[in-house]
Amino acid sequence: MSTKALTITMADGRKMPAVGLGTWMARDEEMRAALTVALECGYRHVDTAYYYQNEKVIGQVLHEWLSSGKVTREELFITTKLPEIGNRASDVPKFLTKSLEQLQLTYVDLYLVHSPYGYLGEDDDEVEPVDKKGSCALDYTTDLESVWQAMEEQVDAGRAKSIGLSNFNSVQTKRIMKMCRVRPANMQVEVHAYHQQKELRALYSSFGVPVCAYAPIGAPFMVPGSSDHPALVNNPVVTAIASRLKRTPGQVLIRFLIQQGLAAIPKSSNPERIRQNIKVFDFELTSDDMAALEALDRGRDGKIYVYEPVKSHPEYPFHIPY
């Protein structure tokens, strides 16, 4: 992949900026500040979700930039996601409409099914509902095929330019590919040097569907690390490459993915980190660097997000190898 390849091409031919701003866990003024810095330093791809409960402040910032003429709508690539509490065909248009209202947009560039399992919430703002026993209030009737048909209708209606999947395993993906009228344009899954998902990515590639990697630098804010399993940004292989190239470990890890043709959405609220994370298009990793980073793969043991409380759901995606 060329150092100047700033976008990837999705399965429907539309372009996605290769690096975007991940926004999970960022809300209110922290979110406002992070997005403002990101837009100022050139980010045009913003990844959010109804589940994150930050679409309103993101919408406010986007409105300010659009109304002032600092950016045009066509320059932006905005992704949001159907929440697990909306994983029913009848709820898809409702939740996309809510997202659009909060984002102050007439369409999103990419709408994803956030996860294959569903929740039963009594309130649209209760994104992680619990039952009377304090356990996740799971909807055991989740019908992914009918949900996907409702997603397709959002493309027909012009509310989503493209649609895709997130956190789906190989079997679930094949089911959607077998019945779909509008193919998934993009797959968003956890991918980083410790958890490279080569088998799943190969399946997506066979369908002509590219991947957007979340947690591309290994979610250091969630992984304290240890002597035998250091946080990815502290791994000696990563830090040695970064030192030689005079780059940050995060830049090396993001470059590792985009050099393989993936998009990446690193999350940060630190202004300097935000600025650093998009400066990955003016250098290349050598074949030896790439091989050394590929050798860090720990397979399933490297996975960070496992969603333990939903394991009893029939559509829990991580029961199988990929």
PDB file of C-alpha atoms in Angstrom:
ATOM      1  CA  MET A   1       0.000   0.000   0.000  1.00  0.00           C
ATOM      2  CA  SER A   2       1.430   3.370  -0.979  1.00  0.00           C
ATOM      3  CA  THR A   3       2.388   5.806   1.739  1.00  0.00           C
ATOM      4  CA  LYS A   4      -0.018   8.235   0.098  1.00  0.00           C
ATOM      5  CA  ALA A   5      -3.055   5.905   0.114  1.00  0.00           C
ATOM      6  CA  LEU A   6      -5.280   8.042   2.312  1.00  0.00           C
ATOM      7  CA  THR A   7      -8.444   5.992   1.723  1.00  0.00           C
ATOM      8  CA  ILE A   8      -9.611   2.430   1.315  1.00  0.00           C
ATOM      9  CA  THR A   9     -12.298   1.397  -1.151  1.00  0.00           C
ATOM     10  CA  MET A  10     -15.323  -0.274   0.373  1.00  0.00           C
ATOM     11  CA  ALA A  11     -17.209  -3.135  -1.269  1.00  0.00           C
ATOM     12  CA  ASP A  12     -19.723  -0.734  -2.839  1.00  0.00           C
ATOM     13  CA  GLY A  13     -16.973   1.383  -4.404  1.00  0.00           C
ATOM     14  CA  ARG A  14     -17.231   4.276  -1.966  1.00  0.00           C
ATOM     15  CA  LYS A  15     -14.084   5.614  -0.285  1.00  0.00           C
ATOM     16  CA  MET A  16     -13.392   5.540   3.447  1.00  0.00           C
ATOM     17  CA  PRO A  17     -10.546   7.588   4.965  1.00  0.00           C
ATOM     18  CA  ALA A  18      -7.947   5.091   6.131  1.00  0.00           C
ATOM     19  CA  VAL A  19      -7.591   6.691   9.571  1.00  0.00           C
ATOM     20  CA  GLY A  20     -10.510   7.922  11.626  1.00  0.00           C
ATOM     21  CA  LEU A  21     -11.198   9.108  15.142  1.00  0.00           C
ATOM     22  CA  GLY A  22     -12.615   6.449  17.444  1.00  0.00           C
ATOM     23  CA  THR A  23     -14.943   7.973  20.023  1.00  0.00           C
ATOM     24  CA  TRP A  24     -15.932   5.204  22.452  1.00  0.00           C
ATOM     25  CA  MET A  25     -15.999   6.356  26.102  1.00  0.00           C
ATOM     26  CA  ALA A  26     -15.575  10.032  25.176  1.00  0.00           C
ATOM     27  CA  ARG A  27     -18.486  12.293  26.079  1.00  0.00           C
ATOM     28  CA  ASP A  28     -19.480  15.899  26.572  1.00  0.00           C
ATOM     29  CA  GLU A  29     -16.605  18.393  26.803  1.00  0.00           C
ATOM     30  CA  GLU A  30     -13.929  15.716  26.416  1.00  0.00           C
ATOM     31  CA  MET A  31     -15.597  14.632  23.184  1.00  0.00           C
ATOM     32  CA  ARG A  32     -16.035  18.195  21.979  1.00  0.00           C
ATOM     33  CA  ALA A  33     -12.360  18.995  22.555  1.00  0.00           C
ATOM     34  CA  ALA A  34     -11.115  15.754  20.965  1.00  0.00           C
ATOM     35  CA  LEU A  35     -13.235  16.123  17.842  1.00  0.00           C
ATOM     36  CA  THR A  36     -12.309  19.774  17.426  1.00  0.00           C
ATOM     37  CA  VAL A  37      -8.599  18.933  17.555  1.00  0.00           C
ATOM     38  CA  ALA A  38      -9.134  16.020  15.166  1.00  0.00           C
ATOM     39  CA  LEU A  39     -10.920  18.133  12.584  1.00  0.00           C
ATOM     40  CA  GLU A  40      -8.300  20.860  12.895  1.00  0.00           C
ATOM     41  CA  CYS A  41      -5.459  18.451  12.126  1.00  0.00           C
ATOM     42  CA  GLY A  42      -7.161  16.821   9.165  1.00  0.00           C
ATOM     43  CA  TYR A  43      -9.349  13.944  10.340  1.00  0.00           C
ATOM     44  CA  ARG A  44     -12.447  13.587   8.203  1.00  0.00           C
ATOM     45  CA  HIS A  45     -13.522  10.103   9.340  1.00  0.00           C
ATOM     46  CA  VAL A  46     -15.409  10.009  12.650  1.00  0.00           C
ATOM     47  CA  ASP A  47     -16.592   6.729  14.156  1.00  0.00           C
ATOM     48  CA  THR A  48     -19.347   6.850  16.748  1.00  0.00           C
ATOM     49  CA  ALA A  49     -22.347   4.755  17.811  1.00  0.00           C
ATOM     50  CA  TYR A  50     -25.721   5.209  19.447  1.00  0.00           C
ATOM     51  CA  TYR A  51     -24.345   3.012  22.237  1.00  0.00           C
ATOM     52  CA  TYR A  52     -21.580   5.542  22.991  1.00  0.00           C
ATOM     53  CA  GLN A  53     -24.171   8.192  23.891  1.00  0.00           C
ATOM     54  CA  ASN A  54     -22.019  10.969  22.472  1.00  0.00           C
ATOM     55  CA  GLU A  55     -23.734  11.582  19.126  1.00  0.00           C
ATOM     56  CA  LYS A  56     -25.330  14.810  20.359  1.00  0.00           C
ATOM     57  CA  VAL A  57     -22.048  16.582  21.134  1.00  0.00           C
ATOM     58  CA  ILE A  58     -20.474  15.197  17.970  1.00  0.00           C
ATOM     59  CA  GLY A  59     -23.423  16.609  16.061  1.00  0.00           C
ATOM     60  CA  GLN A  60     -22.926  20.007  17.655  1.00  0.00           C
ATOM     61  CA  VAL A  61     -19.271  20.135  16.594  1.00  0.00           C
ATOM     62  CA  LEU A  62     -20.048  18.906  13.084  1.00  0.00           C
ATOM     63  CA  HIS A  63     -22.808  21.499  12.757  1.00  0.00           C
ATOM     64  CA  GLU A  64     -20.414  24.261  13.803  1.00  0.00           C
ATOM     65  CA  TRP A  65     -17.857  23.188  11.211  1.00  0.00           C
ATOM     66  CA  LEU A  66     -20.383  22.659   8.436  1.00  0.00           C
ATOM     67  CA  SER A  67     -22.326  25.868   9.032  1.00  0.00           C
ATOM     68  CA  SER A  68     -19.138  27.939   9.165  1.00  0.00           C
ATOM     69  CA  GLY A  69     -17.900  26.471   5.889  1.00  0.00           C
ATOM     70  CA  LYS A  70     -14.738  25.018   7.438  1.00  0.00           C
ATOM     71  CA  VAL A  71     -15.659  21.676   5.899  1.00  0.00           C
ATOM     72  CA  THR A  72     -18.260  20.371   3.466  1.00  0.00           C
ATOM     73  CA  ARG A  73     -20.507  17.406   4.131  1.00  0.00           C
ATOM     74  CA  GLU A  74     -18.940  15.575   1.178  1.00  0.00           C
ATOM     75  CA  GLU A  75     -15.519  15.812   2.836  1.00  0.00           C
ATOM     76  CA  LEU A  76     -16.725  14.064   5.971  1.00  0.00           C
ATOM     77  CA  PHE A  77     -17.125  10.328   6.517  1.00  0.00           C
ATOM     78  CA  ILE A  78     -19.388   9.667   9.493  1.00  0.00           C
ATOM     79  CA  THR A  79     -19.997   6.171  10.824  1.00  0.00           C
ATOM     80  CA  THR A  80     -22.524   5.278  13.478  1.00  0.00           C
ATOM     81  CA  LYS A  81     -24.087   2.025  14.601  1.00  0.00           C
ATOM     82  CA  LEU A  82     -27.387   0.343  15.389  1.00  0.00           C
ATOM     83  CA  PRO A  83     -27.408  -0.347  19.157  1.00  0.00           C
ATOM     84  CA  GLU A  84     -27.947  -3.784  20.596  1.00  0.00           C
ATOM     85  CA  ILE A  85     -31.230  -2.544  22.089  1.00  0.00           C
ATOM     86  CA  GLY A  86     -32.354  -1.914  18.508  1.00  0.00           C
ATOM     87  CA  ASN A  87     -31.441  -5.272  16.981  1.00  0.00           C
ATOM     88  CA  ARG A  88     -34.937  -5.844  15.634  1.00  0.00           C
ATOM     89  CA  ALA A  89     -36.078  -5.054  12.102  1.00  0.00           C
ATOM     90  CA  SER A  90     -38.832  -2.747  13.356  1.00  0.00           C
ATOM     91  CA  ASP A  91     -36.344  -0.701  15.397  1.00  0.00           C
ATOM     92  CA  VAL A  92     -33.716  -0.075  12.722  1.00  0.00           C
ATOM     93  CA  PRO A  93     -35.344   3.031  11.167  1.00  0.00           C
ATOM     94  CA  LYS A  94     -36.186   4.430  14.603  1.00  0.00           C
ATOM     95  CA  PHE A  95     -32.645   4.252  15.912  1.00  0.00           C
ATOM     96  CA  LEU A  96     -31.041   5.525  12.719  1.00  0.00           C
ATOM     97  CA  THR A  97     -33.463   8.458  12.772  1.00  0.00           C
ATOM     98  CA  LYS A  98     -32.498   9.174  16.380  1.00  0.00           C
ATOM     99  CA  SER A  99     -28.809   9.068  15.462  1.00  0.00           C
ATOM    100  CA  LEU A 100     -29.298  11.397  12.512  1.00  0.00           C
ATOM    101  CA  GLU A 101     -31.215  13.861  14.671  1.00  0.00           C
ATOM    102  CA  GLN A 102     -28.457  13.915  17.276  1.00  0.00           C
ATOM    103  CA  LEU A 103     -25.706  14.156  14.664  1.00  0.00           C
ATOM    104  CA  GLN A 104     -27.658  16.916  12.877  1.00  0.00           C
ATOM    105  CA  LEU A 105     -27.187  15.101   9.572  1.00  0.00           C
ATOM    106  CA  THR A 106     -29.532  13.897   6.845  1.00  0.00           C
ATOM    107  CA  TYR A 107     -27.473  10.757   6.215  1.00  0.00           C
ATOM    108  CA  VAL A 108     -24.508   8.827   7.555  1.00  0.00           C
ATOM    109  CA  ASP A 109     -21.783   7.521   5.317  1.00  0.00           C
ATOM    110  CA  LEU A 110     -21.753   4.115   7.000  1.00  0.00           C
ATOM    111  CA  TYR A 111     -24.291   2.479   9.297  1.00  0.00           C
ATOM    112  CA  LEU A 112     -23.192  -0.694  11.063  1.00  0.00           C
ATOM    113  CA  VAL A 113     -24.982  -3.394  12.999  1.00  0.00           C
ATOM    114  CA  HIS A 114     -22.920  -2.845  16.145  1.00  0.00           C
ATOM    115  CA  SER A 115     -23.099  -6.427  17.427  1.00  0.00           C
ATOM    116  CA  PRO A 116     -24.975  -9.580  16.412  1.00  0.00           C
ATOM    117  CA  TYR A 117     -26.686 -10.102  19.777  1.00  0.00           C
ATOM    118  CA  GLY A 118     -29.661  -8.098  21.015  1.00  0.00           C
ATOM    119  CA  TYR A 119     -30.865  -6.521  24.257  1.00  0.00           C
ATOM    120  CA  LEU A 120     -34.378  -5.872  25.558  1.00  0.00           C
ATOM    121  CA  GLY A 121     -34.459  -2.352  26.891  1.00  0.00           C
ATOM    122  CA  GLU A 122     -37.454  -0.572  28.387  1.00  0.00           C
ATOM    123  CA  ASP A 123     -35.993   2.832  27.505  1.00  0.00           C
ATOM    124  CA  ASP A 124     -34.235   3.921  24.302  1.00  0.00           C
ATOM    125  CA  ASP A 125     -31.465   5.508  26.383  1.00  0.00           C
ATOM    126  CA  GLU A 126     -30.862   2.349  28.403  1.00  0.00           C
ATOM    127  CA  VAL A 127     -28.114   1.001  26.152  1.00  0.00           C
ATOM    128  CA  GLU A 128     -27.072  -1.800  28.528  1.00  0.00           C
ATOM    129  CA  PRO A 129     -30.347  -2.903  30.126  1.00  0.00           C
ATOM    130  CA  VAL A 130     -30.364  -5.378  32.986  1.00  0.00           C
ATOM    131  CA  ASP A 131     -33.071  -7.743  34.141  1.00  0.00           C
ATOM    132  CA  LYS A 132     -34.468  -8.130  37.646  1.00  0.00           C
ATOM    133  CA  LYS A 133     -31.550 -10.391  38.560  1.00  0.00           C
ATOM    134  CA  GLY A 134     -29.017  -7.778  37.528  1.00  0.00           C
ATOM    135  CA  SER A 135     -27.935  -9.685  34.433  1.00  0.00           C
ATOM    136  CA  CYS A 136     -27.908  -8.377  30.870  1.00  0.00           C
ATOM    137  CA  ALA A 137     -31.478  -8.232  29.567  1.00  0.00           C
ATOM    138  CA  LEU A 138     -30.854 -10.276  26.441  1.00  0.00           C
ATOM    139  CA  ASP A 139     -33.283 -10.601  23.546  1.00  0.00           C
ATOM    140  CA  TYR A 140     -33.034 -14.276  22.658  1.00  0.00           C
ATOM    141  CA  THR A 141     -35.170 -13.802  19.526  1.00  0.00           C
ATOM    142  CA  THR A 142     -32.605 -11.739  17.587  1.00  0.00           C
ATOM    143  CA  ASP A 143     -33.097 -12.344  13.847  1.00  0.00           C
ATOM    144  CA  LEU A 144     -30.029 -11.070  12.017  1.00  0.00           C
ATOM    145  CA  GLU A 145     -31.414 -11.674   8.556  1.00  0.00           C
ATOM    146  CA  SER A 146     -34.480  -9.518   9.141  1.00  0.00           C
ATOM    147  CA  VAL A 147     -32.316  -6.850  10.787  1.00  0.00           C
ATOM    148  CA  TRP A 148     -30.145  -6.782   7.688  1.00  0.00           C
ATOM    149  CA  GLN A 149     -33.161  -6.405   5.419  1.00  0.00           C
ATOM    150  CA  ALA A 150     -34.163  -3.365   7.476  1.00  0.00           C
ATOM    151  CA  MET A 151     -30.611  -2.023   7.129  1.00  0.00           C
ATOM    152  CA  GLU A 152     -30.914  -2.355   3.356  1.00  0.00           C
ATOM    153  CA  GLU A 153     -34.062  -0.258   3.467  1.00  0.00           C
ATOM    154  CA  GLN A 154     -32.054   2.573   5.054  1.00  0.00           C
ATOM    155  CA  VAL A 155     -29.841   2.645   1.954  1.00  0.00           C
ATOM    156  CA  ASP A 156     -32.959   2.715  -0.225  1.00  0.00           C
ATOM    157  CA  ALA A 157     -34.254   5.650   1.822  1.00  0.00           C
ATOM    158  CA  GLY A 158     -30.975   7.564   1.546  1.00  0.00           C
ATOM    159  CA  ARG A 159     -30.406   7.703   5.302  1.00  0.00           C
ATOM    160  CA  ALA A 160     -27.243   5.576   5.016  1.00  0.00           C
ATOM    161  CA  LYS A 161     -24.929   5.714   2.020  1.00  0.00           C
ATOM    162  CA  SER A 162     -23.393   2.353   2.962  1.00  0.00           C
ATOM    163  CA  ILE A 163     -24.115  -0.350   5.523  1.00  0.00           C
ATOM    164  CA  GLY A 164     -21.934  -2.927   7.200  1.00  0.00           C
ATOM    165  CA  LEU A 165     -21.320  -5.275  10.111  1.00  0.00           C
ATOM    166  CA  SER A 166     -19.356  -5.122  13.345  1.00  0.00           C
ATOM    167  CA  ASN A 167     -18.272  -7.960  15.646  1.00  0.00           C
ATOM    168  CA  PHE A 168     -19.814 -10.659  13.422  1.00  0.00           C
ATOM    169  CA  ASN A 169     -18.068 -14.029  13.241  1.00  0.00           C
ATOM    170  CA  SER A 170     -17.475 -16.062  10.076  1.00  0.00           C
ATOM    171  CA  VAL A 171     -20.722 -18.064  10.297  1.00  0.00           C
ATOM    172  CA  GLN A 172     -22.857 -14.976  10.898  1.00  0.00           C
ATOM    173  CA  THR A 173     -21.106 -13.139   8.073  1.00  0.00           C
ATOM    174  CA  LYS A 174     -21.757 -16.008   5.640  1.00  0.00           C
ATOM    175  CA  ARG A 175     -25.423 -15.983   6.585  1.00  0.00           C
ATOM    176  CA  ILE A 176     -25.717 -12.293   5.721  1.00  0.00           C
ATOM    177  CA  MET A 177     -23.726 -12.651   2.508  1.00  0.00           C
ATOM    178  CA  LYS A 178     -25.985 -15.514   1.416  1.00  0.00           C
ATOM    179  CA  MET A 179     -29.249 -13.577   1.761  1.00  0.00           C
ATOM    180  CA  CYS A 180     -28.311  -9.942   1.257  1.00  0.00           C
ATOM    181  CA  ARG A 181     -29.619  -7.680  -1.486  1.00  0.00           C
ATOM    182  CA  VAL A 182     -27.220  -4.881  -0.502  1.00  0.00           C
ATOM    183  CA  ARG A 183     -23.851  -6.346   0.414  1.00  0.00           C
ATOM    184  CA  PRO A 184     -22.035  -5.180   3.537  1.00  0.00           C
ATOM    185  CA  ALA A 185     -19.645  -2.458   2.393  1.00  0.00           C
ATOM    186  CA  ASN A 186     -17.314  -2.762   5.363  1.00  0.00           C
ATOM    187  CA  MET A 187     -16.631  -4.958   8.374  1.00  0.00           C
ATOM    188  CA  GLN A 188     -15.491  -3.412  11.648  1.00  0.00           C
ATOM    189  CA  VAL A 189     -13.769  -5.774  14.064  1.00  0.00           C
ATOM    190  CA  GLU A 190     -11.015  -5.759  16.671  1.00  0.00           C
ATOM    191  CA  VAL A 191      -7.660  -6.001  14.890  1.00  0.00           C
ATOM    192  CA  HIS A 192      -4.201  -5.163  16.212  1.00  0.00           C
ATOM    193  CA  ALA A 193      -0.785  -6.809  16.266  1.00  0.00           C
ATOM    194  CA  TYR A 194      -1.714  -9.079  19.198  1.00  0.00           C
ATOM    195  CA  HIS A 195      -5.026 -10.121  17.591  1.00  0.00           C
ATOM    196  CA  GLN A 196      -4.630 -10.033  13.821  1.00  0.00           C
ATOM    197  CA  GLN A 197      -7.731 -12.054  12.829  1.00  0.00           C
ATOM    198  CA  LYS A 198      -6.117 -13.376   9.658  1.00  0.00           C
ATOM    199  CA  GLU A 199      -8.711 -16.096   9.037  1.00  0.00           C
ATOM    200  CA  LEU A 200     -11.641 -13.741   9.446  1.00  0.00           C
ATOM    201  CA  ARG A 201      -9.971 -11.110   7.288  1.00  0.00           C
ATOM    202  CA  ALA A 202      -9.326 -13.727   4.605  1.00  0.00           C
ATOM    203  CA  LEU A 203     -13.035 -14.565   4.592  1.00  0.00           C
ATOM    204  CA  TYR A 204     -13.969 -10.905   4.230  1.00  0.00           C
ATOM    205  CA  SER A 205     -11.416 -10.552   1.447  1.00  0.00           C
ATOM    206  CA  SER A 206     -13.002 -13.482  -0.404  1.00  0.00           C
ATOM    207  CA  PHE A 207     -16.228 -11.463  -0.412  1.00  0.00           C
ATOM    208  CA  GLY A 208     -14.413  -8.304  -1.506  1.00  0.00           C
ATOM    209  CA  VAL A 209     -15.211  -6.559   1.773  1.00  0.00           C
ATOM    210  CA  PRO A 210     -12.462  -4.505   3.487  1.00  0.00           C
ATOM    211  CA  VAL A 211     -11.925  -4.232   7.222  1.00  0.00           C
ATOM    212  CA  CYS A 212     -11.912  -1.279   9.587  1.00  0.00           C
ATOM    213  CA  ALA A 213      -9.901  -2.104  12.712  1.00  0.00           C
ATOM    214  CA  TYR A 214     -11.030  -0.931  16.105  1.00  0.00           C
ATOM    215  CA  ALA A 215      -8.544  -0.973  19.007  1.00  0.00           C
ATOM    216  CA  PRO A 216      -5.717  -0.743  16.417  1.00  0.00           C
ATOM    217  CA  ILE A 217      -3.061   0.050  19.021  1.00  0.00           C
ATOM    218  CA  GLY A 218      -4.320  -2.583  21.458  1.00  0.00           C
ATOM    219  CA  ALA A 219      -6.498  -0.398  23.707  1.00  0.00           C
ATOM    220  CA  PRO A 220      -3.724   0.484  26.190  1.00  0.00           C
ATOM    221  CA  PHE A 221      -6.258   2.237  28.418  1.00  0.00           C
ATOM    222  CA  MET A 222      -7.860  -1.185  29.046  1.00  0.00           C
ATOM    223  CA  VAL A 223      -4.768  -3.390  29.188  1.00  0.00           C
ATOM    224  CA  PRO A 224      -2.416  -2.777  32.128  1.00  0.00           C
ATOM    225  CA  GLY A 225       0.121  -5.225  30.719  1.00  0.00           C
ATOM    226  CA  SER A 226       2.559  -7.538  32.448  1.00  0.00           C
ATOM    227  CA  SER A 227       6.147  -8.680  31.989  1.00  0.00           C
ATOM    228  CA  ASP A 228       5.113 -11.583  29.748  1.00  0.00           C
ATOM    229  CA  HIS A 229       2.305  -9.701  27.984  1.00  0.00           C
ATOM    230  CA  PRO A 230       3.133  -5.988  27.928  1.00  0.00           C
ATOM    231  CA  ALA A 231       0.611  -3.523  26.580  1.00  0.00           C
ATOM    232  CA  LEU A 232       1.098  -3.481  22.826  1.00  0.00           C
ATOM    233  CA  VAL A 233       2.487   0.073  22.796  1.00  0.00           C
ATOM    234  CA  ASN A 234       5.148  -1.094  25.281  1.00  0.00           C
ATOM    235  CA  ASN A 235       6.124  -4.272  23.455  1.00  0.00           C
ATOM    236  CA  PRO A 236       9.915  -4.245  22.821  1.00  0.00           C
ATOM    237  CA  VAL A 237       9.450  -5.123  19.138  1.00  0.00           C
ATOM    238  CA  VAL A 238       7.113  -2.172  18.664  1.00  0.00           C
ATOM    239  CA  THR A 239       9.194   0.293  20.663  1.00  0.00           C
ATOM    240  CA  ALA A 240      12.392  -0.717  18.837  1.00  0.00           C
ATOM    241  CA  ILE A 241      10.817  -0.067  15.436  1.00  0.00           C
ATOM    242  CA  ALA A 242       9.372   3.205  16.687  1.00  0.00           C
ATOM    243  CA  SER A 243      12.745   4.327  18.045  1.00  0.00           C
ATOM    244  CA  ARG A 244      14.546   3.529  14.792  1.00  0.00           C
ATOM    245  CA  LEU A 245      11.977   5.366  12.688  1.00  0.00           C
ATOM    246  CA  LYS A 246      11.618   8.234  15.186  1.00  0.00           C
ATOM    247  CA  ARG A 247       7.887   7.560  15.400  1.00  0.00           C
ATOM    248  CA  THR A 248       5.537   6.774  18.261  1.00  0.00           C
ATOM    249  CA  PRO A 249       4.560   3.153  18.984  1.00  0.00           C
ATOM    250  CA  GLY A 250       0.992   4.114  18.103  1.00  0.00           C
ATOM    251  CA  GLN A 251       2.044   5.392  14.696  1.00  0.00           C
ATOM    252  CA  VAL A 252       3.916   2.153  14.005  1.00  0.00           C
ATOM    253  CA  LEU A 253       0.913   0.034  14.997  1.00  0.00           C
ATOM    254  CA  ILE A 254      -1.530   2.064  12.892  1.00  0.00           C
ATOM    255  CA  ARG A 255       0.869   2.005   9.944  1.00  0.00           C
ATOM    256  CA  PHE A 256       1.138  -1.789  10.310  1.00  0.00           C
ATOM    257  CA  LEU A 257      -2.598  -2.074   9.638  1.00  0.00           C
ATOM    258  CA  ILE A 258      -3.076   0.509   6.908  1.00  0.00           C
ATOM    259  CA  GLN A 259      -0.064  -0.865   5.066  1.00  0.00           C
ATOM    260  CA  GLN A 260      -2.074  -4.096   4.795  1.00  0.00           C
ATOM    261  CA  GLY A 261      -5.072  -2.271   3.356  1.00  0.00           C
ATOM    262  CA  LEU A 262      -7.150  -1.884   6.527  1.00  0.00           C
ATOM    263  CA  ALA A 263      -8.699   1.288   7.865  1.00  0.00           C
ATOM    264  CA  ALA A 264      -8.053   2.083  11.535  1.00  0.00           C
ATOM    265  CA  ILE A 265      -9.956   4.154  14.087  1.00  0.00           C
ATOM    266  CA  PRO A 266      -7.639   4.829  17.038  1.00  0.00           C
ATOM    267  CA  LYS A 267      -9.411   6.262  20.071  1.00  0.00           C
ATOM    268  CA  SER A 268      -7.838   9.092  22.016  1.00  0.00           C
ATOM    269  CA  SER A 269      -8.868  12.227  23.846  1.00  0.00           C
ATOM    270  CA  ASN A 270      -5.257  13.400  24.232  1.00  0.00           C
ATOM    271  CA  PRO A 271      -4.698  16.244  21.742  1.00  0.00           C
ATOM    272  CA  GLU A 272      -1.080  15.324  21.006  1.00  0.00           C
ATOM    273  CA  ARG A 273      -1.945  11.645  20.511  1.00  0.00           C
ATOM    274  CA  ILE A 274      -4.782  12.624  18.175  1.00  0.00           C
ATOM    275  CA  ARG A 275      -2.364  14.676  16.100  1.00  0.00           C
ATOM    276  CA  GLN A 276       0.220  11.885  16.063  1.00  0.00           C
ATOM    277  CA  ASN A 277      -2.191   9.109  15.110  1.00  0.00           C
ATOM    278  CA  ILE A 278      -3.029  10.572  11.714  1.00  0.00           C
ATOM    279  CA  LYS A 279       0.606  11.212  10.764  1.00  0.00           C
ATOM    280  CA  VAL A 280       1.121   7.761   9.305  1.00  0.00           C
ATOM    281  CA  PHE A 281       1.115   8.445   5.582  1.00  0.00           C
ATOM    282  CA  ASP A 282       4.650   9.768   5.156  1.00  0.00           C
ATOM    283  CA  PHE A 283       6.631   6.661   6.084  1.00  0.00           C
ATOM    284  CA  GLU A 284       6.619   2.923   5.402  1.00  0.00           C
ATOM    285  CA  LEU A 285       7.497  -0.122   7.440  1.00  0.00           C
ATOM    286  CA  THR A 286      10.047  -2.450   5.866  1.00  0.00           C
ATOM    287  CA  SER A 287       9.257  -6.072   5.093  1.00  0.00           C
ATOM    288  CA  ASP A 288      11.319  -7.031   8.141  1.00  0.00           C
ATOM    289  CA  ASP A 289       9.295  -4.635  10.299  1.00  0.00           C
ATOM    290  CA  MET A 290       6.058  -6.105   8.987  1.00  0.00           C
ATOM    291  CA  ALA A 291       7.255  -9.661   9.624  1.00  0.00           C
ATOM    292  CA  ALA A 292       8.343  -8.789  13.170  1.00  0.00           C
ATOM    293  CA  LEU A 293       4.948  -7.252  13.924  1.00  0.00           C
ATOM    294  CA  GLU A 294       3.080 -10.165  12.341  1.00  0.00           C
ATOM    295  CA  ALA A 295       5.013 -12.497  14.662  1.00  0.00           C
ATOM    296  CA  LEU A 296       3.400 -10.765  17.668  1.00  0.00           C
ATOM    297  CA  ASP A 297       0.017 -12.313  16.883  1.00  0.00           C
ATOM    298  CA  ARG A 298      -1.384 -14.165  19.901  1.00  0.00           C
ATOM    299  CA  GLY A 299      -4.543 -15.342  18.197  1.00  0.00           C
ATOM    300  CA  ARG A 300      -7.534 -15.569  20.508  1.00  0.00           C
ATOM    301  CA  ASP A 301      -5.275 -14.959  23.511  1.00  0.00           C
ATOM    302  CA  GLY A 302      -4.623 -11.468  22.205  1.00  0.00           C
ATOM    303  CA  LYS A 303      -8.285 -10.517  22.079  1.00  0.00           C
ATOM    304  CA  ILE A 304      -9.344  -7.693  24.403  1.00  0.00           C
ATOM    305  CA  TYR A 305     -13.107  -7.394  23.901  1.00  0.00           C
ATOM    306  CA  VAL A 306     -14.955 -10.618  24.758  1.00  0.00           C
ATOM    307  CA  TYR A 307     -18.312  -9.335  26.132  1.00  0.00           C
ATOM    308  CA  GLU A 308     -18.579 -11.999  28.847  1.00  0.00           C
ATOM    309  CA  PRO A 309     -22.072 -10.970  30.107  1.00  0.00           C
ATOM    310  CA  VAL A 310     -23.728 -11.900  26.789  1.00  0.00           C
ATOM    311  CA  LYS A 311     -22.243 -15.381  26.358  1.00  0.00           C
ATOM    312  CA  SER A 312     -25.622 -17.055  26.775  1.00  0.00           C
ATOM    313  CA  HIS A 313     -27.093 -15.249  23.761  1.00  0.00           C
ATOM    314  CA  PRO A 314     -27.521 -17.560  20.721  1.00  0.00           C
ATOM    315  CA  GLU A 315     -25.796 -14.970  18.517  1.00  0.00           C
ATOM    316  CA  TYR A 316     -22.793 -14.456  20.827  1.00  0.00           C
ATOM    317  CA  PRO A 317     -20.064 -14.294  18.184  1.00  0.00           C
ATOM    318  CA  PHE A 318     -16.956 -15.515  20.007  1.00  0.00           C
ATOM    319  CA  HIS A 319     -17.829 -19.145  20.749  1.00  0.00           C
ATOM    320  CA  ILE A 320     -16.020 -20.250  17.611  1.00  0.00           C
ATOM    321  CA  PRO A 321     -12.415 -19.626  16.535  1.00  0.00           C
ATOM    322  CA  TYR A 322     -13.336 -16.842  14.084  1.00  0.00           C
TER     323      TYR A 322
END
